[in-house]
Amino acid sequence: MIYELEKQDILVNSSVLIDMPFFCVGLDAITPRPGLTFSGSDLQVSQDCGITENNFSGSVTELGDGNYLYHLGATEIDLGKGTISLRTNRDDLYPSVFVVSLSLGDIPDFSGVLARPQALGFAKMGWLGF
Amino acid sequence: MALTIAQNEATAAKRRFFFEAKGLDGISRLTGLTFSGSDLQYSKGYGTEANFAGTVTERADGFYIYEPTVGEVDTKGPIALRSNRSDIYPFNREHQVV
């Protein structure tokens, strides 16, 4: 499954974390998978739309019902206004990719005020899958 | 929701998008595929489809990345990539050139 978010406003300051909502389902592609912990290569993060992936270096917060929030590390933020992807890479999950197309630098630096509440707003809205 | 790609985007990384190859059951994942000729049909502005001209890179677990050519993103409006293979569950990936 591929889920895309056209734009997520993030702060100009690259040291501020950005949040990406994602969710996990079982191999039937239906059943939500709450209560997961992630480590190592479980999540693959790319800053160039998947061409070059690395093990995740941020942190994950569980929201509930199989929904999670990934806090991208500062080094995972694409300063080139590119596309960040997060791919689940576990044998017990149906493969999914979550993509955010960044609009970096288009908004002023509010010193961390906007980043997390906005992302939570997206999480509440949910992803529109294709 | 579609991603947006700038018209005539020169940076390849900013033209890319994912597609996925599922088996005809709609669940199983197809890996190791190569695409050529009419396997993928590309259109601009909901116009006539043509064979794809971009590059396909396999990621993993049935995920592939399509990188259109600059010429394939030279027109503002919707673009679409459709599978034309009988062994893939049909998909039509649509994005916007702005």
PDB file of C-alpha atoms in Angstrom:
ATOM      1  CA  MET A   1       0.000   0.000   0.000  1.00  0.00           C
ATOM      2  CA  ILE A   2       1.157   3.500  -0.785  1.00  0.00           C
ATOM      3  CA  TYR A   3      -0.015   6.519   1.129  1.00  0.00           C
ATOM      4  CA  GLU A   4       0.942   9.999   0.143  1.00  0.00           C
ATOM      5  CA  LEU A   5       0.655  13.373   1.717  1.00  0.00           C
ATOM      6  CA  GLU A   6       1.163  16.207  -0.660  1.00  0.00           C
ATOM      7  CA  LYS A   7       2.801  18.588   1.682  1.00  0.00           C
ATOM      8  CA  GLN A   8       3.741  18.851   5.298  1.00  0.00           C
ATOM      9  CA  ASP A   9       4.854  22.241   6.485  1.00  0.00           C
ATOM     10  CA  ILE A  10       7.991  21.868   8.499  1.00  0.00           C
ATOM     11  CA  LEU A  11      10.181  24.376  10.122  1.00  0.00           C
ATOM     12  CA  VAL A  12      13.106  26.001   8.443  1.00  0.00           C
ATOM     13  CA  ASN A  13      15.230  24.980  11.378  1.00  0.00           C
ATOM     14  CA  SER A  14      16.461  21.522  10.451  1.00  0.00           C
ATOM     15  CA  SER A  15      17.116  20.621  14.062  1.00  0.00           C
ATOM     16  CA  VAL A  16      13.390  20.489  14.740  1.00  0.00           C
ATOM     17  CA  LEU A  17      11.750  17.117  14.373  1.00  0.00           C
ATOM     18  CA  ILE A  18       9.019  16.451  11.902  1.00  0.00           C
ATOM     19  CA  ASP A  19       6.286  13.899  12.451  1.00  0.00           C
ATOM     20  CA  MET A  20       4.931  11.459   9.911  1.00  0.00           C
ATOM     21  CA  PRO A  21       1.791   9.515  10.770  1.00  0.00           C
ATOM     22  CA  PHE A  22       1.734   5.928   9.560  1.00  0.00           C
ATOM     23  CA  PHE A  23      -0.161   2.807  10.354  1.00  0.00           C
ATOM     24  CA  CYS A  24       0.450  -0.906  10.322  1.00  0.00           C
ATOM     25  CA  VAL A  25      -1.708  -3.804   9.216  1.00  0.00           C
ATOM     26  CA  GLY A  26      -1.148  -7.537   9.217  1.00  0.00           C
ATOM     27  CA  LEU A  27      -0.312  -9.652   6.222  1.00  0.00           C
ATOM     28  CA  ASP A  28      -3.987  -9.787   5.269  1.00  0.00           C
ATOM     29  CA  ALA A  29      -3.659  -6.070   4.497  1.00  0.00           C
ATOM     30  CA  ILE A  30      -6.645  -5.396   6.744  1.00  0.00           C
ATOM     31  CA  THR A  31      -6.057  -6.166  10.411  1.00  0.00           C
ATOM     32  CA  PRO A  32      -4.583  -3.226  12.370  1.00  0.00           C
ATOM     33  CA  ARG A  33      -1.455  -4.035  14.348  1.00  0.00           C
ATOM     34  CA  PRO A  34      -1.277  -2.069  17.607  1.00  0.00           C
ATOM     35  CA  GLY A  35       1.386  -2.515  20.271  1.00  0.00           C
ATOM     36  CA  LEU A  36       4.372  -2.810  17.998  1.00  0.00           C
ATOM     37  CA  THR A  37       7.878  -1.729  18.800  1.00  0.00           C
ATOM     38  CA  PHE A  38      10.318  -0.924  16.037  1.00  0.00           C
ATOM     39  CA  SER A  39      14.035  -1.346  15.853  1.00  0.00           C
ATOM     40  CA  GLY A  40      16.881  -1.866  13.430  1.00  0.00           C
ATOM     41  CA  SER A  41      15.692  -2.139   9.858  1.00  0.00           C
ATOM     42  CA  ASP A  42      11.983  -2.315  10.687  1.00  0.00           C
ATOM     43  CA  LEU A  43      11.449   1.103   9.147  1.00  0.00           C
ATOM     44  CA  GLN A  44      13.323   2.320   6.118  1.00  0.00           C
ATOM     45  CA  VAL A  45      13.584   6.053   5.564  1.00  0.00           C
ATOM     46  CA  SER A  46      14.547   7.812   2.378  1.00  0.00           C
ATOM     47  CA  GLN A  47      15.028  11.422   1.471  1.00  0.00           C
ATOM     48  CA  ASP A  48      14.937  10.877  -2.265  1.00  0.00           C
ATOM     49  CA  CYS A  49      11.680   9.030  -2.739  1.00  0.00           C
ATOM     50  CA  GLY A  50      12.984   5.600  -1.974  1.00  0.00           C
ATOM     51  CA  ILE A  51      16.108   5.342  -4.077  1.00  0.00           C
ATOM     52  CA  THR A  52      18.473   5.459  -1.102  1.00  0.00           C
ATOM     53  CA  GLU A  53      17.054   4.057   2.105  1.00  0.00           C
ATOM     54  CA  ASN A  54      18.501   3.826   5.579  1.00  0.00           C
ATOM     55  CA  ASN A  55      17.400   2.298   8.839  1.00  0.00           C
ATOM     56  CA  PHE A  56      15.278   4.775  10.737  1.00  0.00           C
ATOM     57  CA  SER A  57      17.018   6.966  13.268  1.00  0.00           C
ATOM     58  CA  GLY A  58      14.014   8.771  14.696  1.00  0.00           C
ATOM     59  CA  SER A  59      11.499   7.552  17.213  1.00  0.00           C
ATOM     60  CA  VAL A  60       8.028   6.070  17.105  1.00  0.00           C
ATOM     61  CA  THR A  61       5.024   6.917  19.261  1.00  0.00           C
ATOM     62  CA  GLU A  62       1.939   4.734  19.210  1.00  0.00           C
ATOM     63  CA  LEU A  63      -1.314   6.613  18.749  1.00  0.00           C
ATOM     64  CA  GLY A  64      -3.704   3.678  18.906  1.00  0.00           C
ATOM     65  CA  ASP A  65      -5.521   1.149  16.707  1.00  0.00           C
ATOM     66  CA  GLY A  66      -2.429   0.459  14.667  1.00  0.00           C
ATOM     67  CA  ASN A  67      -1.678   4.126  14.094  1.00  0.00           C
ATOM     68  CA  TYR A  68       1.769   5.391  14.879  1.00  0.00           C
ATOM     69  CA  LEU A  69       3.654   8.636  14.631  1.00  0.00           C
ATOM     70  CA  TYR A  70       7.195   8.657  13.391  1.00  0.00           C
ATOM     71  CA  HIS A  71       9.377  11.510  14.565  1.00  0.00           C
ATOM     72  CA  LEU A  72      11.981  12.023  11.904  1.00  0.00           C
ATOM     73  CA  GLY A  73      15.460  12.697  13.099  1.00  0.00           C
ATOM     74  CA  ALA A  74      17.082  15.972  12.149  1.00  0.00           C
ATOM     75  CA  THR A  75      19.362  14.181   9.723  1.00  0.00           C
ATOM     76  CA  GLU A  76      16.384  12.635   7.976  1.00  0.00           C
ATOM     77  CA  ILE A  77      14.893  15.944   6.903  1.00  0.00           C
ATOM     78  CA  ASP A  78      15.493  16.711   3.298  1.00  0.00           C
ATOM     79  CA  LEU A  79      16.739  20.246   3.065  1.00  0.00           C
ATOM     80  CA  GLY A  80      16.311  20.176  -0.686  1.00  0.00           C
ATOM     81  CA  LYS A  81      12.518  20.309  -0.672  1.00  0.00           C
ATOM     82  CA  GLY A  82      12.380  16.726  -1.708  1.00  0.00           C
ATOM     83  CA  THR A  83      10.279  13.750  -0.815  1.00  0.00           C
ATOM     84  CA  ILE A  84      10.621  11.691   2.332  1.00  0.00           C
ATOM     85  CA  SER A  85       9.429   8.125   2.375  1.00  0.00           C
ATOM     86  CA  LEU A  86       8.901   5.717   5.237  1.00  0.00           C
ATOM     87  CA  ARG A  87       8.616   2.031   4.358  1.00  0.00           C
ATOM     88  CA  THR A  88       7.639  -0.736   6.716  1.00  0.00           C
ATOM     89  CA  ASN A  89      10.113  -3.582   6.461  1.00  0.00           C
ATOM     90  CA  ARG A  90       8.869  -6.329   8.748  1.00  0.00           C
ATOM     91  CA  ASP A  91       7.836  -9.829   7.822  1.00  0.00           C
ATOM     92  CA  ASP A  92       4.762  -9.628  10.032  1.00  0.00           C
ATOM     93  CA  LEU A  93       3.351  -6.509   8.392  1.00  0.00           C
ATOM     94  CA  TYR A  94       1.824  -5.947   4.997  1.00  0.00           C
ATOM     95  CA  PRO A  95       4.328  -3.812   3.125  1.00  0.00           C
ATOM     96  CA  SER A  96       3.438  -0.134   3.116  1.00  0.00           C
ATOM     97  CA  VAL A  97       5.070   3.083   2.019  1.00  0.00           C
ATOM     98  CA  PHE A  98       4.216   6.499   3.401  1.00  0.00           C
ATOM     99  CA  VAL A  99       5.389   9.522   1.488  1.00  0.00           C
ATOM    100  CA  VAL A 100       5.562  13.185   2.396  1.00  0.00           C
ATOM    101  CA  SER A 101       6.364  15.782  -0.200  1.00  0.00           C
ATOM    102  CA  LEU A 102       7.989  18.595   1.660  1.00  0.00           C
ATOM    103  CA  SER A 103       7.435  22.293   1.406  1.00  0.00           C
ATOM    104  CA  LEU A 104      10.465  23.225   3.355  1.00  0.00           C
ATOM    105  CA  GLY A 105      11.247  26.846   3.778  1.00  0.00           C
ATOM    106  CA  ASP A 106       7.869  28.153   2.695  1.00  0.00           C
ATOM    107  CA  ILE A 107       6.825  29.046   6.209  1.00  0.00           C
ATOM    108  CA  PRO A 108       8.616  30.979   8.933  1.00  0.00           C
ATOM    109  CA  ASP A 109      10.385  29.368  11.839  1.00  0.00           C
ATOM    110  CA  PHE A 110       7.975  29.221  14.749  1.00  0.00           C
ATOM    111  CA  SER A 111      10.528  27.486  16.951  1.00  0.00           C
ATOM    112  CA  GLY A 112       8.743  24.210  17.292  1.00  0.00           C
ATOM    113  CA  VAL A 113       5.229  25.510  17.836  1.00  0.00           C
ATOM    114  CA  LEU A 114       3.798  24.157  14.629  1.00  0.00           C
ATOM    115  CA  ALA A 115       5.517  20.916  13.885  1.00  0.00           C
ATOM    116  CA  ARG A 116       3.830  18.401  16.138  1.00  0.00           C
ATOM    117  CA  PRO A 117       0.280  19.749  16.325  1.00  0.00           C
ATOM    118  CA  GLN A 118       0.155  19.935  12.550  1.00  0.00           C
ATOM    119  CA  ALA A 119       1.305  16.391  12.168  1.00  0.00           C
ATOM    120  CA  LEU A 120      -1.264  15.207  14.670  1.00  0.00           C
ATOM    121  CA  GLY A 121      -3.852  16.998  12.617  1.00  0.00           C
ATOM    122  CA  PHE A 122      -2.805  15.000   9.603  1.00  0.00           C
ATOM    123  CA  ALA A 123      -2.956  11.847  11.662  1.00  0.00           C
ATOM    124  CA  LYS A 124      -6.518  12.598  12.662  1.00  0.00           C
ATOM    125  CA  MET A 125      -7.404  13.244   9.039  1.00  0.00           C
ATOM    126  CA  GLY A 126      -5.812   9.998   8.044  1.00  0.00           C
ATOM    127  CA  TRP A 127      -4.054   9.074   4.868  1.00  0.00           C
ATOM    128  CA  LEU A 128      -5.771   8.764   1.551  1.00  0.00           C
ATOM    129  CA  GLY A 129      -4.512   5.556   0.070  1.00  0.00           C
ATOM    130  CA  PHE A 130      -4.230   4.556  -3.522  1.00  0.00           C
TER     131      PHE A 130
ATOM    132  CA  MET B   1      -3.850  12.470  -2.498  1.00  0.00           C
ATOM    133  CA  ALA B   2      -1.463  13.167  -5.305  1.00  0.00           C
ATOM    134  CA  LEU B   3       2.026  14.459  -4.977  1.00  0.00           C
ATOM    135  CA  THR B   4       2.982  17.565  -6.858  1.00  0.00           C
ATOM    136  CA  ILE B   5       5.880  17.789  -9.260  1.00  0.00           C
ATOM    137  CA  ALA B   6       7.170  21.060 -10.605  1.00  0.00           C
ATOM    138  CA  GLN B   7       6.833  21.592 -14.326  1.00  0.00           C
ATOM    139  CA  ASN B   8      10.045  20.669 -16.121  1.00  0.00           C
ATOM    140  CA  GLU B   9      11.573  19.656 -12.806  1.00  0.00           C
ATOM    141  CA  ALA B  10      15.263  19.225 -13.458  1.00  0.00           C
ATOM    142  CA  THR B  11      16.133  17.331 -10.290  1.00  0.00           C
ATOM    143  CA  ALA B  12      15.411  13.667 -10.811  1.00  0.00           C
ATOM    144  CA  ALA B  13      14.800  12.982  -7.125  1.00  0.00           C
ATOM    145  CA  LYS B  14      11.916  15.431  -7.157  1.00  0.00           C
ATOM    146  CA  ARG B  15      10.187  13.747 -10.069  1.00  0.00           C
ATOM    147  CA  ARG B  16       9.977  10.288  -8.536  1.00  0.00           C
ATOM    148  CA  PHE B  17       7.000   8.477  -7.160  1.00  0.00           C
ATOM    149  CA  PHE B  18       6.207   5.005  -5.951  1.00  0.00           C
ATOM    150  CA  PHE B  19       4.042   2.383  -7.519  1.00  0.00           C
ATOM    151  CA  GLU B  20       3.469  -1.147  -6.377  1.00  0.00           C
ATOM    152  CA  ALA B  21       3.041  -4.414  -8.183  1.00  0.00           C
ATOM    153  CA  LYS B  22       0.524  -6.764  -6.662  1.00  0.00           C
ATOM    154  CA  GLY B  23      -0.537 -10.112  -7.990  1.00  0.00           C
ATOM    155  CA  LEU B  24      -3.982 -10.617  -9.422  1.00  0.00           C
ATOM    156  CA  ASP B  25      -5.277 -11.484  -5.956  1.00  0.00           C
ATOM    157  CA  GLY B  26      -4.639  -7.873  -4.976  1.00  0.00           C
ATOM    158  CA  ILE B  27      -2.560  -8.942  -1.979  1.00  0.00           C
ATOM    159  CA  SER B  28       0.553 -10.802  -3.037  1.00  0.00           C
ATOM    160  CA  ARG B  29       3.620  -8.808  -3.932  1.00  0.00           C
ATOM    161  CA  LEU B  30       5.477  -9.113  -7.213  1.00  0.00           C
ATOM    162  CA  THR B  31       9.200  -8.664  -7.001  1.00  0.00           C
ATOM    163  CA  GLY B  32      11.926  -8.823  -9.600  1.00  0.00           C
ATOM    164  CA  LEU B  33       9.845  -7.401 -12.399  1.00  0.00           C
ATOM    165  CA  THR B  34      11.281  -5.506 -15.290  1.00  0.00           C
ATOM    166  CA  PHE B  35       9.213  -3.143 -17.368  1.00  0.00           C
ATOM    167  CA  SER B  36       9.554  -2.348 -21.018  1.00  0.00           C
ATOM    168  CA  GLY B  37       7.612  -1.304 -24.071  1.00  0.00           C
ATOM    169  CA  SER B  38       3.929  -0.924 -23.356  1.00  0.00           C
ATOM    170  CA  ASP B  39       4.060  -2.418 -19.847  1.00  0.00           C
ATOM    171  CA  LEU B  40       3.436   1.009 -18.368  1.00  0.00           C
ATOM    172  CA  GLN B  41       1.267   3.596 -19.998  1.00  0.00           C
ATOM    173  CA  TYR B  42       1.846   7.259 -19.260  1.00  0.00           C
ATOM    174  CA  SER B  43      -0.438  10.177 -19.926  1.00  0.00           C
ATOM    175  CA  LYS B  44      -0.529  13.906 -19.366  1.00  0.00           C
ATOM    176  CA  GLY B  45      -3.658  15.927 -18.815  1.00  0.00           C
ATOM    177  CA  TYR B  46      -5.864  12.857 -19.180  1.00  0.00           C
ATOM    178  CA  GLY B  47      -4.771  12.776 -22.793  1.00  0.00           C
ATOM    179  CA  THR B  48      -3.797   9.870 -24.958  1.00  0.00           C
ATOM    180  CA  GLU B  49      -1.595   7.312 -23.284  1.00  0.00           C
ATOM    181  CA  ALA B  50       1.850   6.452 -24.539  1.00  0.00           C
ATOM    182  CA  ASN B  51       4.499   3.953 -23.589  1.00  0.00           C
ATOM    183  CA  PHE B  52       6.465   5.131 -20.596  1.00  0.00           C
ATOM    184  CA  ALA B  53       9.778   6.859 -21.215  1.00  0.00           C
ATOM    185  CA  GLY B  54      11.085   7.127 -17.659  1.00  0.00           C
ATOM    186  CA  THR B  55      13.077   4.820 -15.449  1.00  0.00           C
ATOM    187  CA  VAL B  56      11.831   2.121 -13.103  1.00  0.00           C
ATOM    188  CA  THR B  57      13.807   1.108 -10.025  1.00  0.00           C
ATOM    189  CA  GLU B  58      12.777  -1.782  -7.823  1.00  0.00           C
ATOM    190  CA  ARG B  59      12.732  -0.999  -4.136  1.00  0.00           C
ATOM    191  CA  ALA B  60      11.524  -4.042  -2.179  1.00  0.00           C
ATOM    192  CA  ASP B  61       8.434  -6.084  -1.395  1.00  0.00           C
ATOM    193  CA  GLY B  62       6.805  -5.232  -4.697  1.00  0.00           C
ATOM    194  CA  PHE B  63       7.472  -1.537  -4.483  1.00  0.00           C
ATOM    195  CA  TYR B  64       8.923   0.197  -7.477  1.00  0.00           C
ATOM    196  CA  ILE B  65       9.920   3.787  -8.093  1.00  0.00           C
ATOM    197  CA  TYR B  66       9.078   5.547 -11.305  1.00  0.00           C
ATOM    198  CA  GLU B  67      11.206   8.465 -12.390  1.00  0.00           C
ATOM    199  CA  PRO B  68       9.588  10.247 -15.302  1.00  0.00           C
ATOM    200  CA  THR B  69      11.692  12.072 -17.818  1.00  0.00           C
ATOM    201  CA  VAL B  70      11.669  15.857 -17.844  1.00  0.00           C
ATOM    202  CA  GLY B  71       9.589  15.638 -20.985  1.00  0.00           C
ATOM    203  CA  GLU B  72       6.970  13.636 -19.146  1.00  0.00           C
ATOM    204  CA  VAL B  73       6.500  16.463 -16.645  1.00  0.00           C
ATOM    205  CA  ASP B  74       6.593  19.363 -19.096  1.00  0.00           C
ATOM    206  CA  THR B  75       2.885  20.095 -18.942  1.00  0.00           C
ATOM    207  CA  LYS B  76       0.931  21.400 -16.001  1.00  0.00           C
ATOM    208  CA  GLY B  77      -1.932  19.240 -14.908  1.00  0.00           C
ATOM    209  CA  PRO B  78      -2.470  15.615 -14.018  1.00  0.00           C
ATOM    210  CA  ILE B  79      -0.106  12.871 -15.010  1.00  0.00           C
ATOM    211  CA  ALA B  80      -0.885   9.209 -14.730  1.00  0.00           C
ATOM    212  CA  LEU B  81       1.015   5.954 -14.834  1.00  0.00           C
ATOM    213  CA  ARG B  82      -1.033   2.842 -15.528  1.00  0.00           C
ATOM    214  CA  SER B  83      -0.027  -0.789 -15.591  1.00  0.00           C
ATOM    215  CA  ASN B  84      -0.709  -2.516 -18.863  1.00  0.00           C
ATOM    216  CA  ARG B  85       0.459  -5.976 -17.837  1.00  0.00           C
ATOM    217  CA  SER B  86      -1.875  -8.899 -17.419  1.00  0.00           C
ATOM    218  CA  ASP B  87       0.039 -10.306 -14.459  1.00  0.00           C
ATOM    219  CA  ILE B  88      -0.317  -7.219 -12.258  1.00  0.00           C
ATOM    220  CA  TYR B  89      -3.360  -6.146 -10.347  1.00  0.00           C
ATOM    221  CA  PRO B  90      -4.429  -3.003 -12.202  1.00  0.00           C
ATOM    222  CA  PHE B  91      -3.271   0.322 -10.868  1.00  0.00           C
ATOM    223  CA  ASN B  92      -3.320   3.898 -12.035  1.00  0.00           C
ATOM    224  CA  ARG B  93      -1.005   6.275 -10.222  1.00  0.00           C
ATOM    225  CA  GLU B  94      -1.946   9.914 -10.637  1.00  0.00           C
ATOM    226  CA  HIS B  95      -0.029  13.007  -9.625  1.00  0.00           C
ATOM    227  CA  GLN B  96      -0.035  16.687 -10.458  1.00  0.00           C
ATOM    228  CA  VAL B  97       2.452  18.792 -12.352  1.00  0.00           C
ATOM    229  CA  VAL B  98       2.289  22.357 -11.136  1.00  0.00           C
TER     230      VAL B  98
END
